[in-house]
């Protein structure tokens, strides 16, 4: 599901079962990340699918990339893998107005 920046953030703030997923490259992540995000680079192809498939499918995933395209694709892949709740951040990190961190939580 595509959500506007405001809807994505307000839904995330109220969600106690949320996981933030950044699908950008490690190099892009050096520009900053949304605090608490985990990073799985969608450009890893099959490696991305393997990594995502190991995630807890009962969680709600708030997915973003730089502009919103790759994260929309990631949500589609995740839905095909059995994830029921994936939320794409429209406009991506480029339009993000919330908090920014500069280290990824492992």
CSV table of C-alpha atoms in Angstrom, one decimal:
chain,number,residue,atom,x,y,z
A,1,UNK,CA,0.0,0.0,0.0
A,2,UNK,CA,1.4,3.4,-1.0
A,3,UNK,CA,1.1,6.0,1.7
A,4,UNK,CA,1.9,9.7,1.7
A,5,UNK,CA,4.7,10.9,3.9
A,6,UNK,CA,2.3,12.2,6.6
A,7,UNK,CA,0.1,9.0,6.6
A,8,UNK,CA,3.2,6.7,6.6
A,9,UNK,CA,4.7,8.6,9.6
A,10,UNK,CA,1.4,8.9,11.6
A,11,UNK,CA,0.6,5.2,11.0
A,12,UNK,CA,4.2,4.2,11.9
A,13,UNK,CA,4.0,6.3,15.1
A,14,UNK,CA,0.9,4.4,16.3
A,15,UNK,CA,2.1,0.9,15.3
A,16,UNK,CA,3.5,-1.3,18.0
A,17,UNK,CA,4.3,-4.1,15.5
A,18,UNK,CA,6.3,-2.0,13.1
A,19,UNK,CA,9.5,-2.7,11.3
A,20,UNK,CA,11.1,0.1,9.1
A,21,UNK,CA,12.9,-1.3,6.1
A,22,UNK,CA,15.3,0.7,4.0
A,23,UNK,CA,15.9,-0.9,0.6
A,24,UNK,CA,18.6,1.6,-0.6
A,25,UNK,CA,22.2,0.8,-1.3
A,26,UNK,CA,24.7,1.1,1.6
A,27,UNK,CA,26.2,4.1,-0.2
A,28,UNK,CA,22.8,5.9,-0.2
A,29,UNK,CA,22.3,5.1,3.5
A,30,UNK,CA,25.4,7.1,4.2
A,31,UNK,CA,23.2,10.2,3.5
A,32,UNK,CA,21.1,9.3,6.6
A,33,UNK,CA,18.4,6.8,7.5
A,34,UNK,CA,15.1,6.9,9.2
A,35,UNK,CA,15.9,6.0,12.8
A,36,UNK,CA,15.4,2.4,13.7
A,37,UNK,CA,15.5,1.2,10.1
A,38,UNK,CA,17.1,-2.0,8.9
A,39,UNK,CA,18.7,-2.1,5.5
A,40,UNK,CA,18.3,-4.8,2.9
A,41,UNK,CA,19.5,-3.5,-0.5
A,42,UNK,CA,17.0,-4.4,-3.2
A,43,UNK,CA,19.8,-4.3,-5.8
A,44,UNK,CA,21.1,-7.6,-4.3
A,45,UNK,CA,18.4,-9.4,-6.4
A,46,UNK,CA,18.0,-12.9,-5.2
A,47,UNK,CA,20.0,-12.0,-2.0
A,48,UNK,CA,17.3,-9.4,-1.3
A,49,UNK,CA,14.6,-12.1,-1.6
A,50,UNK,CA,16.4,-14.5,0.6
A,51,UNK,CA,17.0,-11.9,3.3
A,52,UNK,CA,13.5,-10.6,3.2
A,53,UNK,CA,12.0,-14.1,3.3
A,54,UNK,CA,13.7,-14.6,6.7
A,55,UNK,CA,11.9,-11.6,8.3
A,56,UNK,CA,8.9,-12.1,10.6
A,57,UNK,CA,5.8,-12.1,8.3
A,58,UNK,CA,3.6,-11.2,11.3
A,59,UNK,CA,5.1,-7.7,11.5
A,60,UNK,CA,4.0,-4.5,9.7
A,61,UNK,CA,6.7,-3.3,7.3
A,62,UNK,CA,7.2,0.4,6.5
A,63,UNK,CA,9.4,0.4,3.4
A,64,UNK,CA,11.3,3.2,1.8
A,65,UNK,CA,14.0,4.0,-0.7
A,66,UNK,CA,15.3,7.2,-2.2
A,67,UNK,CA,12.3,8.2,-4.2
A,68,UNK,CA,9.6,5.6,-3.7
A,69,UNK,CA,10.0,3.4,-6.8
A,70,UNK,CA,12.3,0.6,-5.5
A,71,UNK,CA,10.3,0.5,-2.2
A,72,UNK,CA,7.1,0.0,-4.1
A,73,UNK,CA,8.8,-2.9,-5.9
A,74,UNK,CA,10.0,-4.3,-2.6
A,75,UNK,CA,6.5,-4.2,-1.2
A,76,UNK,CA,5.2,-6.2,-4.2
A,77,UNK,CA,7.9,-8.8,-3.7
A,78,UNK,CA,7.2,-9.0,0.0
A,79,UNK,CA,3.5,-9.4,-0.7
A,80,UNK,CA,4.3,-12.3,-3.1
A,81,UNK,CA,6.4,-13.9,-0.3
A,82,UNK,CA,3.4,-13.8,2.1
A,83,UNK,CA,3.8,-10.5,3.9
A,84,UNK,CA,0.3,-9.1,4.6
A,85,UNK,CA,1.2,-5.5,5.7
A,86,UNK,CA,3.7,-3.6,3.7
A,87,UNK,CA,3.5,0.2,3.4
A,88,UNK,CA,5.5,2.1,0.8
A,89,UNK,CA,6.7,5.7,1.6
A,90,UNK,CA,5.6,7.8,-1.4
A,91,UNK,CA,8.4,10.2,-2.4
A,92,UNK,CA,10.9,8.2,-0.4
A,93,UNK,CA,13.8,9.5,1.7
A,94,UNK,CA,14.3,12.5,-0.6
A,95,UNK,CA,11.0,14.0,0.7
A,96,UNK,CA,11.3,12.7,4.3
A,97,UNK,CA,10.7,15.5,6.8
A,98,UNK,CA,11.0,13.4,10.0
A,99,UNK,CA,14.0,12.5,12.1
A,100,UNK,CA,17.2,11.3,10.4
A,101,UNK,CA,20.0,9.1,11.9
A,102,UNK,CA,23.4,8.4,10.5
A,103,UNK,CA,24.0,4.8,11.6
A,104,UNK,CA,22.0,1.7,10.8
A,105,UNK,CA,20.9,-0.6,13.6
A,106,UNK,CA,22.0,-4.1,12.9
